[in-house]
Amino acid sequence: MTTTTVPDIDTLRIGVLCGGDSPERPGSIASGEHAAKALADTGIATELIDIADTSLSALPGRIDVALLGLHGLHGEDGKVQGALEVIGMPYTGSGVLASALGMHKPTFKNLLTHDRIDTPRWVVVNPDISIESTLSVVRHTLAYPVFVKPSSGGGSLAAGIAHDEATLRRMIEAAATDPYAEYMVEEYVQGIPCTVGLVEVEGRLVTLPVHDVEAKNAFYDYEAKHDPTLRIEHCPSILPAPITESMHYLARRVFQMIGAHGVLRVDFLAAANGRVTVLECNTLPGLSQRGNLATMAKAGGIPYPVLMHHVVRTAFTKPTYLP
Ligand SMILES: Nc1ncnc2c1ncn2[C@@H]1O[C@H](COP(=O)(O)OP(=O)(O)OP(=O)(O)O)[C@@H](O)[C@H]1O
Ligand SMILES: [Mg+2]
């Protein structure tokens, strides 16, 4: 997997990029602050950089490598990665193509479907198609309740359940005025939210223990993701081994399928009948010390500061064939 020599990261100036103008800005600040502190505490020259007030063109000469603590649009979707490629700045995680594929859920789901991997059935809410047509397609292809989410969202922001057509209509009308522009309607799957983290450790892709959640709200929403009293987590998961093993297998297939690099989190729902369905993947998973990736790494025997070191190294191991 390794294509270049990894420099001694203790000698590098690391810029932890976070913030920006994504709807997921608060989560990104948390990722950046935790990662920067962990690296600085191990004696590495680290600078926390909010890309909302720093031009990427100012980075060369100031830092040697960019650790990406960005999430969501304009950070996780390949645009920042492309800009960093152009200025020759090494950056952590996936390249341009995998980032874009991972961000746009309908495109990602098309790839899954092509590979016969289970993902909830879906209908894209195209802003150029009338609401009547969309409601009619949903009526004929899915059954209520349905799950509504932005095509390029994250953090459960702007997502929700529609139990009937009138509610779905209101959600689509409201969506027309928000920054996500494109939404999707998915088959509602009653199941336990699970996630699997993958991280490259010394040239080897390590699959971390499955993390599962019992959310006290109607689903694993933004509130439950940020308030530990609204969820019960298990890592390693308490689900039966055939379920967790199939998630491990699928997470690695997803990694390969999108051409991810270095680190990835793949999200699933585990239904009571044994169905395991892939919801989405995160090419820049949250890096906060309290986040799922850090929890999974800890359960897998990788302490948080060590995890951050592994993530930094991924900036220097990207195969040149990955766009
Ligand atoms: N099709 C679905 N059926 C039922 N619940 C769903 C469905 N899709 C999503 N959910 C609920 O919403 C949560 C978030 O979904 P998803 O992972 O797709 O969103 P996200 O905003 O990209 O999340 P992340 O925080 O990982 O970026 C899931 O854990 C689950 O609780
Ligand atoms: Mg998710």
Coordinates of C-alpha atoms and ligand atoms in Angstrom, one line a residue:
M1 CA 0.0 0.0 0.0
T2 CA 2.8 2.4 0.9
T3 CA 4.2 4.1 -2.2
T4 CA 6.5 6.7 -0.6
T5 CA 8.8 6.9 2.3
V6 CA 7.0 8.2 5.4
P7 CA 9.0 11.0 7.0
D8 CA 9.6 11.1 10.7
I9 CA 6.4 13.0 11.7
D10 CA 8.1 14.4 14.8
T11 CA 10.1 16.7 12.5
L12 CA 7.1 18.0 10.6
R13 CA 5.0 21.1 11.1
I14 CA 1.4 19.8 11.1
G15 CA -1.5 22.0 10.2
V16 CA -4.8 20.7 11.5
L17 CA -7.4 22.0 9.1
C18 CA -10.9 22.5 10.5
G19 CA -13.9 24.7 10.6
G20 CA -14.7 26.2 7.2
D21 CA -18.3 27.1 6.1
S22 CA -19.8 23.6 6.2
P23 CA -23.0 23.0 8.1
E24 CA -20.9 20.5 10.1
R25 CA -18.5 23.3 11.2
P26 CA -19.1 22.7 15.0
G27 CA -18.1 19.0 14.7
S28 CA -15.1 19.9 12.6
I29 CA -13.9 22.4 15.2
A30 CA -14.1 19.6 17.9
S31 CA -12.2 17.2 15.6
G32 CA -9.5 19.8 14.9
E33 CA -9.1 20.9 18.6
H34 CA -8.8 17.4 19.9
A35 CA -6.4 16.2 17.2
A36 CA -4.2 19.3 17.5
K37 CA -4.0 19.0 21.3
A38 CA -3.1 15.3 21.1
L39 CA -0.3 15.9 18.6
A40 CA 1.0 19.0 20.4
D41 CA 1.0 17.0 23.7
T42 CA 3.4 14.5 22.0
G43 CA 5.8 17.3 21.2
I44 CA 4.9 17.9 17.6
A45 CA 4.8 21.4 16.1
T46 CA 1.1 21.7 15.5
E47 CA -1.1 24.6 14.3
L48 CA -4.9 24.6 14.3
I49 CA -6.1 26.3 11.2
D50 CA -9.7 27.4 10.5
I51 CA -10.1 27.4 6.8
A52 CA -12.9 29.9 7.1
D53 CA -10.3 32.6 7.7
T54 CA -7.1 31.1 6.1
S55 CA -6.5 30.8 2.4
L56 CA -5.2 27.4 1.4
S57 CA -2.6 29.1 -0.8
A58 CA -1.0 30.5 2.4
L59 CA -0.2 27.0 3.7
P60 CA 3.0 26.1 1.7
G61 CA 6.0 27.3 3.7
R62 CA 3.9 27.5 6.9
I63 CA 3.1 23.8 7.4
D64 CA 4.5 20.5 5.9
V65 CA 1.4 18.4 6.0
A66 CA -2.4 19.0 6.4
L67 CA -4.3 16.8 8.8
L68 CA -7.9 17.2 7.7
G69 CA -10.4 17.6 10.5
L70 CA -13.0 18.9 8.0
H71 CA -16.5 17.4 7.7
G72 CA -19.3 17.7 5.2
L73 CA -19.6 20.0 2.1
H74 CA -16.5 22.0 1.1
G75 CA -14.1 19.8 3.1
E76 CA -15.0 16.1 2.9
D77 CA -16.3 16.2 -0.7
G78 CA -13.0 16.4 -2.6
K79 CA -12.8 20.1 -3.2
V80 CA -10.2 20.9 -0.5
Q81 CA -8.4 17.8 -1.4
G82 CA -8.2 19.0 -5.0
A83 CA -6.9 22.4 -4.0
L84 CA -4.2 20.8 -1.8
E85 CA -3.2 18.6 -4.7
V86 CA -2.7 21.7 -6.8
I87 CA -0.5 23.4 -4.3
G88 CA 1.5 20.2 -3.6
M89 CA 0.5 20.0 0.1
P90 CA 0.4 16.4 1.5
Y91 CA -3.0 15.8 3.3
T92 CA -4.5 13.0 5.3
G93 CA -7.1 10.5 4.2
S94 CA -8.7 9.9 0.8
G95 CA -8.0 11.6 -2.5
V96 CA -10.4 13.7 -4.6
L97 CA -12.4 10.9 -6.3
A98 CA -13.0 8.8 -3.1
S99 CA -13.9 11.9 -1.2
A100 CA -16.5 13.0 -3.8
L101 CA -17.9 9.4 -4.1
G102 CA -18.2 9.1 -0.4
M103 CA -19.9 12.5 0.0
H104 CA -22.7 12.1 -2.6
K105 CA -24.9 9.4 -1.1
P106 CA -26.9 8.6 -4.3
T107 CA -23.7 8.1 -6.3
F108 CA -22.2 5.9 -3.5
K109 CA -25.5 3.9 -3.3
N110 CA -25.4 3.3 -7.1
L111 CA -21.9 1.8 -6.6
L112 CA -23.2 -0.4 -3.8
T113 CA -26.1 -1.6 -5.8
H114 CA -23.9 -2.4 -8.8
D115 CA -21.9 -4.6 -6.4
R116 CA -25.1 -6.2 -5.0
I117 CA -24.4 -4.7 -1.6
D118 CA -27.6 -4.1 0.4
T119 CA -28.5 -0.4 0.9
P120 CA -32.0 1.0 1.6
R121 CA -33.9 1.7 -1.7
W122 CA -34.0 5.4 -2.5
V123 CA -35.4 8.2 -4.6
V124 CA -33.5 11.4 -5.3
V125 CA -35.5 14.6 -4.8
N126 CA -34.4 16.5 -7.8
P127 CA -35.1 20.2 -7.4
D128 CA -35.9 20.4 -11.1
I129 CA -38.6 17.8 -10.9
S130 CA -42.0 18.8 -9.5
I131 CA -43.0 17.7 -5.9
E132 CA -46.0 16.0 -7.4
S133 CA -43.8 13.7 -9.6
T134 CA -41.5 13.0 -6.7
L135 CA -44.4 12.1 -4.4
S136 CA -45.8 9.8 -7.1
V137 CA -42.5 8.0 -7.5
V138 CA -42.1 7.6 -3.8
R139 CA -45.7 6.3 -3.6
H140 CA -45.0 3.6 -6.2
T141 CA -41.5 2.6 -5.1
L142 CA -41.3 2.9 -1.3
A143 CA -43.7 2.4 1.6
Y144 CA -44.3 4.9 4.5
P145 CA -42.6 5.7 6.7
V146 CA -39.7 6.9 4.7
F147 CA -36.4 8.5 5.7
V148 CA -35.4 11.9 4.3
K149 CA -31.9 13.2 4.2
P150 CA -29.6 15.5 2.2
S151 CA -27.8 13.8 -0.6
S152 CA -24.5 15.3 0.6
G153 CA -25.1 15.7 4.3
G154 CA -23.7 14.4 7.5
G155 CA -24.1 14.5 11.3
S156 CA -27.8 13.6 10.8
L157 CA -28.4 17.3 10.1
A158 CA -31.6 18.1 8.2
A159 CA -32.6 14.4 8.3
G160 CA -35.9 12.9 9.5
I161 CA -38.7 10.4 9.2
A162 CA -41.9 11.1 7.2
H163 CA -44.8 8.9 8.3
D164 CA -47.1 10.0 5.5
E165 CA -47.2 11.8 2.2
A166 CA -48.4 15.1 3.7
T167 CA -45.3 15.2 6.0
L168 CA -43.0 14.3 3.1
R169 CA -44.4 17.1 1.0
R170 CA -43.8 19.6 3.8
M171 CA -40.2 18.3 4.3
I172 CA -39.5 18.6 0.5
E173 CA -40.9 22.1 0.4
A174 CA -38.8 23.1 3.4
A175 CA -35.7 21.5 1.9
A176 CA -36.0 23.7 -1.2
T177 CA -34.8 26.7 0.7
D178 CA -31.8 25.2 2.6
P179 CA -28.1 24.9 1.7
Y180 CA -28.1 21.2 0.8
A181 CA -30.0 21.8 -2.5
E182 CA -30.5 18.0 -3.2
Y183 CA -32.3 15.5 -0.9
M184 CA -33.1 11.9 -1.1
V185 CA -35.9 9.8 0.3
E186 CA -35.0 6.3 1.5
E187 CA -36.8 3.1 2.4
Y188 CA -37.1 3.3 6.2
V189 CA -35.2 0.4 7.8
Q190 CA -35.9 -0.3 11.5
G191 CA -32.5 -1.2 12.9
I192 CA -29.6 -0.6 15.2
P193 CA -27.1 2.1 13.9
C194 CA -23.7 0.6 13.7
T195 CA -20.4 1.8 12.4
V196 CA -17.0 0.3 11.4
G197 CA -13.8 2.2 11.3
L198 CA -10.8 1.4 9.2
V199 CA -7.4 2.9 9.6
E200 CA -4.0 2.3 8.0
V201 CA -1.4 1.2 10.5
E202 CA 2.2 0.8 9.2
G203 CA 1.0 0.0 5.7
R204 CA -1.8 -2.4 6.7
L205 CA -5.5 -1.6 6.8
V206 CA -6.8 -2.4 10.2
T207 CA -10.6 -3.0 10.7
L208 CA -11.7 -1.7 14.1
P209 CA -14.3 -3.4 16.4
V210 CA -17.9 -2.6 15.4
H211 CA -19.6 0.2 17.4
D212 CA -23.4 0.0 17.9
V213 CA -25.8 2.5 19.4
E214 CA -29.2 2.4 21.0
A215 CA -30.6 5.9 20.4
K216 CA -33.3 7.1 22.8
N217 CA -34.8 9.4 20.1
A218 CA -36.8 8.2 17.1
F219 CA -33.5 7.7 15.3
Y220 CA -29.7 8.4 15.8
D221 CA -30.3 12.2 15.3
Y222 CA -28.0 15.2 15.8
E223 CA -29.1 15.6 19.4
A224 CA -28.4 11.9 20.2
K225 CA -25.0 12.2 18.5
H226 CA -24.1 15.1 20.8
D227 CA -25.7 14.2 24.1
P228 CA -24.4 10.9 25.7
T229 CA -27.5 10.7 27.9
L230 CA -29.6 10.1 24.8
R231 CA -27.8 7.0 23.7
I232 CA -26.3 3.7 24.9
E233 CA -23.2 2.7 23.0
H234 CA -21.4 -0.7 22.8
C235 CA -17.9 -1.1 21.4
P236 CA -17.2 -3.8 20.7
S237 CA -20.7 -4.3 19.6
I238 CA -23.0 -6.8 21.4
L239 CA -24.6 -7.9 18.2
P240 CA -24.1 -11.6 17.1
A241 CA -20.8 -12.4 15.5
P242 CA -22.2 -13.2 12.0
I243 CA -23.6 -9.6 11.9
T244 CA -20.4 -7.9 13.0
E245 CA -18.3 -10.1 10.8
S246 CA -20.4 -9.2 7.8
M247 CA -20.0 -5.5 8.6
H248 CA -16.3 -6.0 8.8
Y249 CA -16.3 -7.6 5.4
L250 CA -18.5 -5.0 3.9
A251 CA -16.5 -2.1 5.4
R252 CA -13.4 -3.3 3.6
R253 CA -15.3 -3.8 0.4
V254 CA -16.6 -0.2 0.6
F255 CA -13.0 1.0 1.2
Q256 CA -11.8 -0.7 -1.9
M257 CA -14.9 0.2 -4.0
I258 CA -14.5 3.9 -3.6
G259 CA -10.7 3.8 -3.6
A260 CA -10.5 5.3 -0.1
H261 CA -7.2 5.9 1.5
G262 CA -5.9 5.8 5.1
V263 CA -9.0 6.1 7.1
L264 CA -12.8 5.5 6.7
R265 CA -15.9 4.9 8.7
V266 CA -18.8 2.9 7.1
D267 CA -22.2 3.2 8.7
F268 CA -24.9 0.5 8.7
L269 CA -28.2 -0.5 10.1
A270 CA -28.6 -3.9 11.6
A271 CA -32.3 -5.1 11.4
A272 CA -33.8 -7.7 13.8
N273 CA -34.2 -10.2 10.9
G274 CA -30.4 -10.3 10.3
R275 CA -30.4 -7.8 7.5
V276 CA -27.3 -5.6 7.4
T277 CA -27.7 -2.6 5.1
V278 CA -25.1 0.0 4.3
L279 CA -26.2 3.6 4.9
E280 CA -23.2 5.6 3.9
C281 CA -19.5 6.1 4.4
N282 CA -17.4 9.0 5.9
T283 CA -14.0 9.6 4.2
L284 CA -13.2 12.1 7.0
P285 CA -14.7 10.6 10.1
G286 CA -14.9 12.7 13.2
L287 CA -11.6 12.9 15.0
S288 CA -12.8 14.0 18.4
Q289 CA -11.5 12.0 21.3
R290 CA -15.1 11.3 22.3
G291 CA -16.1 10.3 18.7
N292 CA -16.9 6.9 17.3
L293 CA -13.5 6.5 15.5
A294 CA -11.5 7.1 18.7
T295 CA -13.8 4.8 20.6
M296 CA -13.4 2.0 18.1
A297 CA -9.6 2.6 18.0
K298 CA -9.4 2.4 21.8
A299 CA -11.4 -0.9 21.7
G300 CA -9.0 -2.1 19.1
G301 CA -6.0 -1.3 21.3
I302 CA -5.0 2.0 19.7
P303 CA -4.8 4.9 22.1
Y304 CA -6.1 8.3 20.8
P305 CA -2.7 10.0 20.4
V306 CA -1.3 7.0 18.5
L307 CA -4.4 7.0 16.3
M308 CA -3.7 10.6 15.4
H309 CA -0.1 9.7 14.5
H310 CA -1.4 6.9 12.2
V311 CA -3.8 9.4 10.6
V312 CA -1.0 11.9 9.9
R313 CA 1.1 9.2 8.2
T314 CA -1.6 8.5 5.7
A315 CA -0.7 11.7 4.0
F316 CA 2.5 10.1 2.8
T317 CA 1.3 6.7 1.7
K318 CA -1.3 7.5 -0.9
P319 CA -0.8 5.5 -4.0
T320 CA -0.1 7.7 -7.0
Y321 CA -2.8 5.9 -9.1
L322 CA -5.6 7.1 -6.8
P323 CA -7.1 10.3 -8.2
Ligands
LIG1 N1 -33.0 4.6 5.6 C1 -33.0 4.7 6.9 N2 -33.9 4.1 7.7 C2 -34.0 4.3 9.1 N3 -33.2 5.1 9.7 C3 -32.2 5.8 9.0 C4 -32.1 5.6 7.6 N4 -31.1 6.4 7.2 C5 -30.6 7.0 8.2 N5 -31.3 6.6 9.4 C6 -31.0 7.1 10.7 O1 -30.2 8.3 10.7 C7 -28.9 8.1 11.2 C8 -27.9 8.9 10.4 O2 -27.9 8.4 9.1 P1 -26.7 8.5 8.1 O3 -25.5 7.8 8.6 O4 -27.2 8.2 6.7 O5 -26.5 10.1 8.1 P2 -25.3 11.1 8.2 O6 -25.9 12.4 8.5 O7 -24.5 10.9 7.0 O8 -24.4 10.6 9.5 P3 -22.9 10.9 10.0 O9 -23.1 11.5 11.3 O10 -22.3 9.6 10.0 O11 -22.3 11.8 9.0 C9 -28.7 6.6 11.2 O12 -27.8 6.2 12.2 C10 -30.2 6.1 11.5 O13 -30.5 6.3 12.9
MG2 MG -23.6 8.3 9.3

